[in-house]
PDB file of C-alpha atoms in Angstrom:
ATOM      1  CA  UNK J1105     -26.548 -19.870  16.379  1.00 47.00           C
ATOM      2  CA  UNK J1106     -25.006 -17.117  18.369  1.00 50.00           C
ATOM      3  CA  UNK J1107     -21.307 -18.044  16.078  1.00 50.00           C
ATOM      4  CA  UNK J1108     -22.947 -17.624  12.806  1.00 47.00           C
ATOM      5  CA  UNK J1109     -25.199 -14.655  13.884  1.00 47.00           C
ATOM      6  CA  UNK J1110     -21.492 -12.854  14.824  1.00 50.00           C
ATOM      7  CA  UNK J1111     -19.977 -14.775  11.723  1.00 52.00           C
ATOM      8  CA  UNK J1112     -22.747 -12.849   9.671  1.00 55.00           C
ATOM      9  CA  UNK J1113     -22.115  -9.326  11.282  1.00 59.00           C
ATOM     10  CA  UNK J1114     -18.183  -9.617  10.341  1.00 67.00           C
ATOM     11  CA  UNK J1115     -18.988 -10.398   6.967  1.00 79.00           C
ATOM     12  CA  UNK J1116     -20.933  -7.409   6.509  1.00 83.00           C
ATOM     13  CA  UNK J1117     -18.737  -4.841   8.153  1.00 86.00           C
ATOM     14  CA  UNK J1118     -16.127  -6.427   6.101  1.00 88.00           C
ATOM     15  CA  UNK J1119     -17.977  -5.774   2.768  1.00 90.00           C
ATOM     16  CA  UNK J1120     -19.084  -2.598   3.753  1.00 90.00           C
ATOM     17  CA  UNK J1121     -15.632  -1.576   4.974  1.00 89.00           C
ATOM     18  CA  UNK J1122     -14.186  -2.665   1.294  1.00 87.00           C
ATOM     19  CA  UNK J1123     -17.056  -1.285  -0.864  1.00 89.00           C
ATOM     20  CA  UNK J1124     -16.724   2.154   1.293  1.00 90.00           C
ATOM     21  CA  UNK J1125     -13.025   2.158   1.049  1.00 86.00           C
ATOM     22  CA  UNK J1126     -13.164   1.579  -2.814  1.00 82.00           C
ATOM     23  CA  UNK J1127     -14.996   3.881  -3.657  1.00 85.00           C
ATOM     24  CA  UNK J1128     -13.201   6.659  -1.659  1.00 84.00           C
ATOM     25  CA  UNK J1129     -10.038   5.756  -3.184  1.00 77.00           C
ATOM     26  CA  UNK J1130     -11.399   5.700  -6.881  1.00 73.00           C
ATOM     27  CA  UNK J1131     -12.821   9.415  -5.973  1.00 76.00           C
ATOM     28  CA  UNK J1132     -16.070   9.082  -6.592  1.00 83.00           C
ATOM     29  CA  UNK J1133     -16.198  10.545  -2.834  1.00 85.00           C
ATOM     30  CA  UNK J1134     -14.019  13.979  -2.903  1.00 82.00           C
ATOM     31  CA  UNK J1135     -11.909  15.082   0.078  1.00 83.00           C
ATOM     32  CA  UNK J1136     -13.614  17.545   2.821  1.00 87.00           C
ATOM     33  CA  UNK J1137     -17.374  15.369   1.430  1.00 90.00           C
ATOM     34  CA  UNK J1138     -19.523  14.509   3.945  1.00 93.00           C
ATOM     35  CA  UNK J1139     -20.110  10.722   4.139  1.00 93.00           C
ATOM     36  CA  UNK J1140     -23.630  10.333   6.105  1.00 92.00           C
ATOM     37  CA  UNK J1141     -23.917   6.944   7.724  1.00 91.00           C
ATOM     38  CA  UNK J1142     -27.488   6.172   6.599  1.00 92.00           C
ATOM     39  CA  UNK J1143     -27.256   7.716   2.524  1.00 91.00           C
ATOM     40  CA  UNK J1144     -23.783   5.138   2.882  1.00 91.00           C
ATOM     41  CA  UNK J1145     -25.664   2.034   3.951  1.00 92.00           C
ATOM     42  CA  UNK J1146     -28.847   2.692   1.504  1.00 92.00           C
ATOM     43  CA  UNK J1147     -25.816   3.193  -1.395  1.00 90.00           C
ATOM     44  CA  UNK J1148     -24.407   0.233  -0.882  1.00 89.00           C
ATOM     45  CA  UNK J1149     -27.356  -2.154   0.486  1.00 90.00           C
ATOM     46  CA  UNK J1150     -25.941  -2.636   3.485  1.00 89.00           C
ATOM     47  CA  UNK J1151     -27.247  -2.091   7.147  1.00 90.00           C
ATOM     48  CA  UNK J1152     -26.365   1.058   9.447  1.00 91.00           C
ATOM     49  CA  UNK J1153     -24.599  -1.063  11.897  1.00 92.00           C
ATOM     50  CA  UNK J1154     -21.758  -2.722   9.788  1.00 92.00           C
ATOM     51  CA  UNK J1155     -21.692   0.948   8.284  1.00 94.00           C
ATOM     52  CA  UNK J1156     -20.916   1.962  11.414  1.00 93.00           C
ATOM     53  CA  UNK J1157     -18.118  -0.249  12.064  1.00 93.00           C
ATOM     54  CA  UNK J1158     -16.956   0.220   8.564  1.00 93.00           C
ATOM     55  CA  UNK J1159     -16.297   3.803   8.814  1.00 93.00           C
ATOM     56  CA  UNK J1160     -14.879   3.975  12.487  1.00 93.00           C
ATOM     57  CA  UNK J1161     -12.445   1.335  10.734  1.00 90.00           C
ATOM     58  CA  UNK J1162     -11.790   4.262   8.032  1.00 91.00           C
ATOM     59  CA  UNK J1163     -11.458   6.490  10.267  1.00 91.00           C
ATOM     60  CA  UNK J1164      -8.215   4.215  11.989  1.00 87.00           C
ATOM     61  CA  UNK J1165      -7.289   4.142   8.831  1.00 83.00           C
ATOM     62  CA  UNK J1166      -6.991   7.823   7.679  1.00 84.00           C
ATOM     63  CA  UNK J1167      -9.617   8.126   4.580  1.00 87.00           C
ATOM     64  CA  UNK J1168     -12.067   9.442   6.822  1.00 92.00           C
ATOM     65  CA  UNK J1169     -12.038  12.112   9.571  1.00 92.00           C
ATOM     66  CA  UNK J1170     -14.363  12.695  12.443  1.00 92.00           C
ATOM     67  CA  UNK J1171     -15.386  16.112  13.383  1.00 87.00           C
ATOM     68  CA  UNK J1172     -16.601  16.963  16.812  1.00 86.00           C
ATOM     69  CA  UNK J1173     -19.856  16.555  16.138  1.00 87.00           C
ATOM     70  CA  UNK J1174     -19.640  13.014  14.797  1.00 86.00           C
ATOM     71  CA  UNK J1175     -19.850  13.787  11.460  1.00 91.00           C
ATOM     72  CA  UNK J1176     -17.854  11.894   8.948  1.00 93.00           C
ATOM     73  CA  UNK J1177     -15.928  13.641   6.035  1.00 93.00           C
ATOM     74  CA  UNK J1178     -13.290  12.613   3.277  1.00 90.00           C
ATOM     75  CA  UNK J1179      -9.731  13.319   4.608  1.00 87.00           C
ATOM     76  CA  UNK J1180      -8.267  15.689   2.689  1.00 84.00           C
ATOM     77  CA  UNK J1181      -4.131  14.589   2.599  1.00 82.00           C
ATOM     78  CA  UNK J1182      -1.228  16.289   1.135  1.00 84.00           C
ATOM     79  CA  UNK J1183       1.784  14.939  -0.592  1.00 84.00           C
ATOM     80  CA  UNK J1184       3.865  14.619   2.780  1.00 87.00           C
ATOM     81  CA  UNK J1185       1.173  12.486   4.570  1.00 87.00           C
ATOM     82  CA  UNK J1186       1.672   9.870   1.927  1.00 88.00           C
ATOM     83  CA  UNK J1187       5.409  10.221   1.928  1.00 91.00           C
ATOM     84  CA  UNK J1188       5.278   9.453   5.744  1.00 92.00           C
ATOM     85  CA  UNK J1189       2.768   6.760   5.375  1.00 91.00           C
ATOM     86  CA  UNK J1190       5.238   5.594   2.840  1.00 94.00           C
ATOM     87  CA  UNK J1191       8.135   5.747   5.322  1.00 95.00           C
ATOM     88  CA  UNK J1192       6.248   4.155   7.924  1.00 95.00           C
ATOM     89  CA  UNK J1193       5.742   1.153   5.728  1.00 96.00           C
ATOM     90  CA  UNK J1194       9.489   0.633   4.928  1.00 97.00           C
ATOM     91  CA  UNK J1195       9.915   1.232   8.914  1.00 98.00           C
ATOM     92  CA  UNK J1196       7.513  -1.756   9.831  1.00 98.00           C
ATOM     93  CA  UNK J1197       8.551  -3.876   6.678  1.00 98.00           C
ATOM     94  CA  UNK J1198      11.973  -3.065   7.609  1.00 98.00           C
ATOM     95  CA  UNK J1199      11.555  -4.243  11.061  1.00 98.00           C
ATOM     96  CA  UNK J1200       9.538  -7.741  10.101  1.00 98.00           C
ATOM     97  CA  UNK J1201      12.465  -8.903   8.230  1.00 98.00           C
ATOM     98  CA  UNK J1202      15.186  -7.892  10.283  1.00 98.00           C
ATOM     99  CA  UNK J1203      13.573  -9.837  12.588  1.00 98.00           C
ATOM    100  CA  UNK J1204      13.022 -12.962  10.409  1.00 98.00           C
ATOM    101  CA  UNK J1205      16.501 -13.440   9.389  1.00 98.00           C
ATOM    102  CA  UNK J1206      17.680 -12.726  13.454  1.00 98.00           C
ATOM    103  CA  UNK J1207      15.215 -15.831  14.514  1.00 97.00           C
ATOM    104  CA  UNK J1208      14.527 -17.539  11.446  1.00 97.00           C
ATOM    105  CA  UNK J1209      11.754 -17.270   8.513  1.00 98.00           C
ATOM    106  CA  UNK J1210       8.505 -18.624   8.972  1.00 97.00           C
ATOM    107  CA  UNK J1211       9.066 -21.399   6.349  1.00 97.00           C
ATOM    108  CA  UNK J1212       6.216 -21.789   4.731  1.00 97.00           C
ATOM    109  CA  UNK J1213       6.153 -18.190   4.317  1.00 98.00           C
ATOM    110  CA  UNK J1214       9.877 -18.058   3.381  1.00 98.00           C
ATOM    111  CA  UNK J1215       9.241 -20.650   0.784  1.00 98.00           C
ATOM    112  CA  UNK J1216       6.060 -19.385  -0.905  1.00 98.00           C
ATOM    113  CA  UNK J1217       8.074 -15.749  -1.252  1.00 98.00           C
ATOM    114  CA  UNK J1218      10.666 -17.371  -3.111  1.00 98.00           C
ATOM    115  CA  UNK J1219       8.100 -18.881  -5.002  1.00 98.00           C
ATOM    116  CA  UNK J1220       6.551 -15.569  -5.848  1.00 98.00           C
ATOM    117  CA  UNK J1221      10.082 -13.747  -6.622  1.00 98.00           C
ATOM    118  CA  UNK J1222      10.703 -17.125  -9.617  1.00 98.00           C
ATOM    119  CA  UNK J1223       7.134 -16.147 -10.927  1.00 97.00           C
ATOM    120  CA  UNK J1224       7.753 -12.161 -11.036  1.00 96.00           C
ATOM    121  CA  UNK J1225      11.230 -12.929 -12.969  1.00 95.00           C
ATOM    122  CA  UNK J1226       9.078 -14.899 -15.393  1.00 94.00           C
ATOM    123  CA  UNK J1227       6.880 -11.946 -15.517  1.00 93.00           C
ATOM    124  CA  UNK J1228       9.556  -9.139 -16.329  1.00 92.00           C
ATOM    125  CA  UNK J1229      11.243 -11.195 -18.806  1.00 88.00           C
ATOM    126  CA  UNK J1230      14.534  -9.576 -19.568  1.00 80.00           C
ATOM    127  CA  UNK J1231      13.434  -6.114 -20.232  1.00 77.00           C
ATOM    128  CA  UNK J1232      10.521  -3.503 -19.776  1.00 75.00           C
ATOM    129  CA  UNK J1233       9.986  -3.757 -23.212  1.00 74.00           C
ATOM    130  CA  UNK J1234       8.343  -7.221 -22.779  1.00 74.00           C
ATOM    131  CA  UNK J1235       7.945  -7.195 -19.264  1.00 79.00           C
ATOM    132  CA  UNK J1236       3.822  -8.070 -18.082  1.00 87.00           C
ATOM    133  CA  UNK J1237       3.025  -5.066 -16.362  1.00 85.00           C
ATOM    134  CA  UNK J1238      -0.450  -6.481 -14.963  1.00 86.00           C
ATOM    135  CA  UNK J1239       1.059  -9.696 -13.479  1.00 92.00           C
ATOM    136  CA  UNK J1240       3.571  -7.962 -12.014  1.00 91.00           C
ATOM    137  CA  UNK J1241       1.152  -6.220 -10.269  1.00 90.00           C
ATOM    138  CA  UNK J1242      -0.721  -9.337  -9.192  1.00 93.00           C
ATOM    139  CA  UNK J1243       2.765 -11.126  -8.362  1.00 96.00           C
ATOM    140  CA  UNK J1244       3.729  -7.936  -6.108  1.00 96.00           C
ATOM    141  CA  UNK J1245       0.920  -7.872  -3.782  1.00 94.00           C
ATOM    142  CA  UNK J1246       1.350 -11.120  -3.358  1.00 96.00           C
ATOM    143  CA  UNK J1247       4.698 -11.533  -2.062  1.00 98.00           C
ATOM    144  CA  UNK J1248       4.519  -8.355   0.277  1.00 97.00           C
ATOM    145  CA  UNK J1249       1.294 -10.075   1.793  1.00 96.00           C
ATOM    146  CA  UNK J1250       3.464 -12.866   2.242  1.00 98.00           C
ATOM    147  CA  UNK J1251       6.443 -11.168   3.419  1.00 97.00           C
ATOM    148  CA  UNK J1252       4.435 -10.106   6.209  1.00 97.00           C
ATOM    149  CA  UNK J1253       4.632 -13.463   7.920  1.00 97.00           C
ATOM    150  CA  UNK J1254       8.078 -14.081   7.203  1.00 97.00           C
ATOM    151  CA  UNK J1255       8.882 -13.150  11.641  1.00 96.00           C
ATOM    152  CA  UNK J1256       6.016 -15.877  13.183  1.00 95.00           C
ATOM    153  CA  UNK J1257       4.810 -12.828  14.721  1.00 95.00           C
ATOM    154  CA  UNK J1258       1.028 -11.846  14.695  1.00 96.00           C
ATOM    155  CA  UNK J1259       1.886  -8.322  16.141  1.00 96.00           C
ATOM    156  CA  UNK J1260       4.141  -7.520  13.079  1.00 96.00           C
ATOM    157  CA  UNK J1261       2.233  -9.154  10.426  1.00 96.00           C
ATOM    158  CA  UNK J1262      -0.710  -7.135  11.927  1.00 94.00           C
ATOM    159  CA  UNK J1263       1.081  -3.870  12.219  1.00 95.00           C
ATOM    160  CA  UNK J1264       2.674  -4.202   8.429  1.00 95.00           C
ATOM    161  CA  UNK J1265      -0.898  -5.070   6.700  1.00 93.00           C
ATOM    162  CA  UNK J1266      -2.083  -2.544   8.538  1.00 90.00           C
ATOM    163  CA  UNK J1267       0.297  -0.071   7.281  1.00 91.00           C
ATOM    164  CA  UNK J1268      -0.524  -0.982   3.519  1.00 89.00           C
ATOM    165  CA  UNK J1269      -4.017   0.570   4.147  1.00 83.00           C
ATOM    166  CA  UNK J1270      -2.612   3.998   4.928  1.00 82.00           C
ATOM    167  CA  UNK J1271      -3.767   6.200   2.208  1.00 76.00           C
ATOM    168  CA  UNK J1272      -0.967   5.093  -1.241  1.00 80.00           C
ATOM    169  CA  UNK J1273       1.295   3.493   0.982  1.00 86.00           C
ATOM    170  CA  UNK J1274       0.158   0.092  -0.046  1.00 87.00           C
ATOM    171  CA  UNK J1275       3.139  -2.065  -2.197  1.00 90.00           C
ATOM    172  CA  UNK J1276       0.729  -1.581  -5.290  1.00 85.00           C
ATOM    173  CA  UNK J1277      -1.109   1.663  -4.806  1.00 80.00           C
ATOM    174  CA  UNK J1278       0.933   3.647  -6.944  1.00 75.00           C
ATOM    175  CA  UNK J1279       1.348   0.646  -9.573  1.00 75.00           C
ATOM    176  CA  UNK J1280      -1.844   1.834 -11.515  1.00 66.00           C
ATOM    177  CA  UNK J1281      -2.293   0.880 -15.372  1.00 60.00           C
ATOM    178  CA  UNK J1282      -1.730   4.638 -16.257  1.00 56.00           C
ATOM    179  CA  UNK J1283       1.384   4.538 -14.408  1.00 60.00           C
ATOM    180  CA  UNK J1284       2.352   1.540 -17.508  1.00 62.00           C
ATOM    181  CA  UNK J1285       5.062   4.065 -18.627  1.00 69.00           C
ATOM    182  CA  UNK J1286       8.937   3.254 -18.772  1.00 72.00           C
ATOM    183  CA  UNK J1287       9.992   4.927 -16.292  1.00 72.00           C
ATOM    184  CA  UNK J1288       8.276   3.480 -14.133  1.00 74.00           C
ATOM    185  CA  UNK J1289       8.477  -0.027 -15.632  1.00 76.00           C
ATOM    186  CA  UNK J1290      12.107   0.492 -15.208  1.00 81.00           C
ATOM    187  CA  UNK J1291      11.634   0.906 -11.408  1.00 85.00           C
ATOM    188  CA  UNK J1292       9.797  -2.919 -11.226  1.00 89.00           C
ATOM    189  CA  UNK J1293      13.679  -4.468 -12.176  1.00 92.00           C
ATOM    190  CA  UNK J1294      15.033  -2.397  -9.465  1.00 93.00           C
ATOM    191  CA  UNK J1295      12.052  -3.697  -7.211  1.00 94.00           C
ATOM    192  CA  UNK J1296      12.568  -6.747  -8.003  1.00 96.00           C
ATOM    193  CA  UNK J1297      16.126  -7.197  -7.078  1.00 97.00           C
ATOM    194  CA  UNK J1298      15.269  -5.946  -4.039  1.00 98.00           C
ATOM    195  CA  UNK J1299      12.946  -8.118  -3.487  1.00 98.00           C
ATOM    196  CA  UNK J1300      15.415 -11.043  -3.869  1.00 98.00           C
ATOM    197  CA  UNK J1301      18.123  -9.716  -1.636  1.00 99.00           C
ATOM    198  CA  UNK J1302      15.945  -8.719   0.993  1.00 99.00           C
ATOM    199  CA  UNK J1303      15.243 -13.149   0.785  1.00 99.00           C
ATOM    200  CA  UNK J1304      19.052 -13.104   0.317  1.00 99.00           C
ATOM    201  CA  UNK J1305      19.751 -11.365   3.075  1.00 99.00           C
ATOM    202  CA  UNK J1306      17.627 -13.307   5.609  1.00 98.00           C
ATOM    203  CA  UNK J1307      18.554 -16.421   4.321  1.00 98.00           C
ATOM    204  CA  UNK J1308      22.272 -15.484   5.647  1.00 98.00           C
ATOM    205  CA  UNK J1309      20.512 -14.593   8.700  1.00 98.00           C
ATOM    206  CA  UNK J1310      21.895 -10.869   7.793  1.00 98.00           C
ATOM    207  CA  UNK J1311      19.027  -8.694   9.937  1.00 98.00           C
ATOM    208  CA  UNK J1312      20.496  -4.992   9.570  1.00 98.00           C
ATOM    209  CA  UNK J1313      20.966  -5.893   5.525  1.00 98.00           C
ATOM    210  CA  UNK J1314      17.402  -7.023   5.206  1.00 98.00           C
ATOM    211  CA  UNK J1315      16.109  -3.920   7.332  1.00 98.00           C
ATOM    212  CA  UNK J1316      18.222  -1.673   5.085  1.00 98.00           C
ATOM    213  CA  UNK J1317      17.367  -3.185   1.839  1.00 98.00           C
ATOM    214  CA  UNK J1318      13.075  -2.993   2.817  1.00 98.00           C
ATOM    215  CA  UNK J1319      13.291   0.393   3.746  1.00 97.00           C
ATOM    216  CA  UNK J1320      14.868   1.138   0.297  1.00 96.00           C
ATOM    217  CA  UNK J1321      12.918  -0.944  -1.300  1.00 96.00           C
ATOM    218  CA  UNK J1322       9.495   1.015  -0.048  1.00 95.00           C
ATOM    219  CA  UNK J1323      11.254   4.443  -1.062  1.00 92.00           C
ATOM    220  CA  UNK J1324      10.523   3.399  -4.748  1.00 90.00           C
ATOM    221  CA  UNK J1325       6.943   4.403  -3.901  1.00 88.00           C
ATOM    222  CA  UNK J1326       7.866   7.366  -2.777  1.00 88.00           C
ATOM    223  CA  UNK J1327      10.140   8.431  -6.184  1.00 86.00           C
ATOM    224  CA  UNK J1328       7.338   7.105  -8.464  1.00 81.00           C
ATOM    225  CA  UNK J1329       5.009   8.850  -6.618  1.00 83.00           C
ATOM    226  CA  UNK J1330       7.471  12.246  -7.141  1.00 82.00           C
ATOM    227  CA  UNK J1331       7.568  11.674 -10.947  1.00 79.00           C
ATOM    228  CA  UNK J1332       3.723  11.780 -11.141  1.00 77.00           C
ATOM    229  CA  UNK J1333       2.902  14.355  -8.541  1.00 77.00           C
ATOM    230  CA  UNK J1334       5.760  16.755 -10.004  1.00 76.00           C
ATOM    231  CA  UNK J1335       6.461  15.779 -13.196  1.00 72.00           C
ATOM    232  CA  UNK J1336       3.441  14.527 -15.072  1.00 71.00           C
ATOM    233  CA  UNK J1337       0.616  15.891 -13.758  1.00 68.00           C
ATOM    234  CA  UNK J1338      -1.666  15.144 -16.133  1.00 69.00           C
ATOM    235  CA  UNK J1339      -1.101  11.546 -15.094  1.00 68.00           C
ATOM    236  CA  UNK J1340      -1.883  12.349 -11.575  1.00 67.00           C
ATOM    237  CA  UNK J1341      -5.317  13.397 -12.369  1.00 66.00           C
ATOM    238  CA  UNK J1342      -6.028   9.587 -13.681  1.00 65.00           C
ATOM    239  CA  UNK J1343      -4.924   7.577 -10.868  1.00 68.00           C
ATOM    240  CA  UNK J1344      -7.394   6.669  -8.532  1.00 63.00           C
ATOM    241  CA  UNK J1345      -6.670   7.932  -4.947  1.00 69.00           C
ATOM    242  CA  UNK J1346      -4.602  10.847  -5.608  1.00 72.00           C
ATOM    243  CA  UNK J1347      -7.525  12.723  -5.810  1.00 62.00           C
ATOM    244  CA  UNK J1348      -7.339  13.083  -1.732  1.00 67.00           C
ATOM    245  CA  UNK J1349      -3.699  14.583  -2.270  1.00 73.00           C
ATOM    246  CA  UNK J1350      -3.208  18.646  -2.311  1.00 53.00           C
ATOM    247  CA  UNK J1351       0.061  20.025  -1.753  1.00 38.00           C
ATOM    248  CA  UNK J1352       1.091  23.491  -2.490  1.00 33.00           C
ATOM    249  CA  UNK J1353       3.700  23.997  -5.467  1.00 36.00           C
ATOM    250  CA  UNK J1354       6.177  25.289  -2.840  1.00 34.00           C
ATOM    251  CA  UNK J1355       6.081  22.380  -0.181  1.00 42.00           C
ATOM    252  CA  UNK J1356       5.652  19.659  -2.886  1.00 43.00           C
ATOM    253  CA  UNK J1357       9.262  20.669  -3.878  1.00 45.00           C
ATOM    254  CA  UNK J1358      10.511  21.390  -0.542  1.00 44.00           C
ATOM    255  CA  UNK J1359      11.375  18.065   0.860  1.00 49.00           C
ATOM    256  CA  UNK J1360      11.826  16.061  -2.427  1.00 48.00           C
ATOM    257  CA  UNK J1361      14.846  13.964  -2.339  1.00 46.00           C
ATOM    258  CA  UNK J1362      18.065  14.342  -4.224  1.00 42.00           C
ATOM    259  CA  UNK J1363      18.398  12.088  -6.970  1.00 46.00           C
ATOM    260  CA  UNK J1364      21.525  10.973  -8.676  1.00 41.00           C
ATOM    261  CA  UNK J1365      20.422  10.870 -12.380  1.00 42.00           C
ATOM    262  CA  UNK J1366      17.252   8.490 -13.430  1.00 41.00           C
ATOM    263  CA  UNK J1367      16.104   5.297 -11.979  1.00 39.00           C
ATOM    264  CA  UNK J1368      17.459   2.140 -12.704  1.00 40.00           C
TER     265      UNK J1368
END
């Protein structure tokens, strides 16, 4: 009885922790808001102690902050917190597969990802033109969840989920439908390809390629999230999360990386 009582009390601190964190990210909270533990658990029909939970979870997680007092508000993040969240992805990703093609995929793991990579070629077709944006989508969370087991390690595949929660850093969080333009379907080929080297690459058991290739590879989040935040802004304003990220004209422009020309 005591299993299913604790079974029961997961399951609601997981639902609360996903309803909460949804509806942060789609801004129907705004950054610096006050989120009051009770007016969250009558919202969403849930009790105060998986509440609780939820949003000390959110607070690990960055969407929420926690003022002296206790109180709970919206984390208000600039343009350079999700460029290091972003970093910090490709630093753990990078790591997981180095370490996979040093000691050997997980093959189960190694096999579904290969899987995955035949299914998002299928997807793109042989240009953007015809390419399924929305599977690819589907197709792309999928094999990053899956890449995370590629080392046999619990630690890393913890550490690299975990890092897809961190506010847009997530393989798909800047993947939106508005973002269904061609520049940035372009940037899914490119993707892609990297996506089947970094296999490549640890099936040759070639660790510092593979750790090169997925910190690269997590860097395309970074320029697509440049060519919203700085060059269509109008698009920013539909996207769902970006309404926690403020950044000054003058420091959004100060660190942006040199490009050579458009994306591939």
């Amino acid at each position: 009885m005591r299993d299913s009582a604790d079974s029961g009390k997961t399951h609601q601190s997981e639902r609360a922790l996903r309803a909460l964190r949804s509806r942060i990210l789609s801004g129907e909270f705004l950054p610096d808001q006050h989120i009051s533990e009770t007016a969250a658990a009558d919202l969403l029909g849930i009790s105060r102690t998986p509440m609780r939970e939820a949003m000390a979870r959110l607070v690990e997680e960055g969407l929420l902050s926690r003022t002296e007092t206790g109180r709970c508000t919206v984390r208000r993040h600039t343009r350079r917190d999700v460029v290091d969240a972003i970093e910090v992805r490709g630093v753990l990703e990078g790591t997981l597969v180095r370490i996979a093609a040093e000691r050997g995929p997980e093959p189960a793991a190694f096999a579904r990802c290969q899987e995955i990579a035949a299914e998002i070629d299928a997807a793109l077709g042989t240009n953007e033109a015809v390419a399924d944006f929305q599977r690819y989508t589907e197709l792309n969370a999928q094999f990053h969840d899956t890449l995370a087991a590629l080392s046999g390690s619990e630690t890393l595949e913890r550490e690299v989920l975990r890092s897809y929660r961190l506010p847009l850093a997530s393989p798909n969080a800047l993947l939106h439908s508005h973002f269904n333009v061609p520049d940035v379907r372009r940037s899914l080929f490119r993707g892609q390809e990297q996506h089947k080297d970094i296999l490549a690459a640890i099936a040759s058991r070639e660790g510092a390629r593979a750790e090169a290739i997925a910190r690269e590879h997590a860097r395309l989040a970074r320029i697509n999230l440049d060519y919203v935040m700085l060059d269509n802004q109008d698009l920013a304003e539909m996207i769902p999360g970006l309404s926690m990220v403020t950044a000054a004209e003058s420091n959004m422009r100060s660190d942006r990386p040199v490009q050579q020309g458009r994306r591939e």
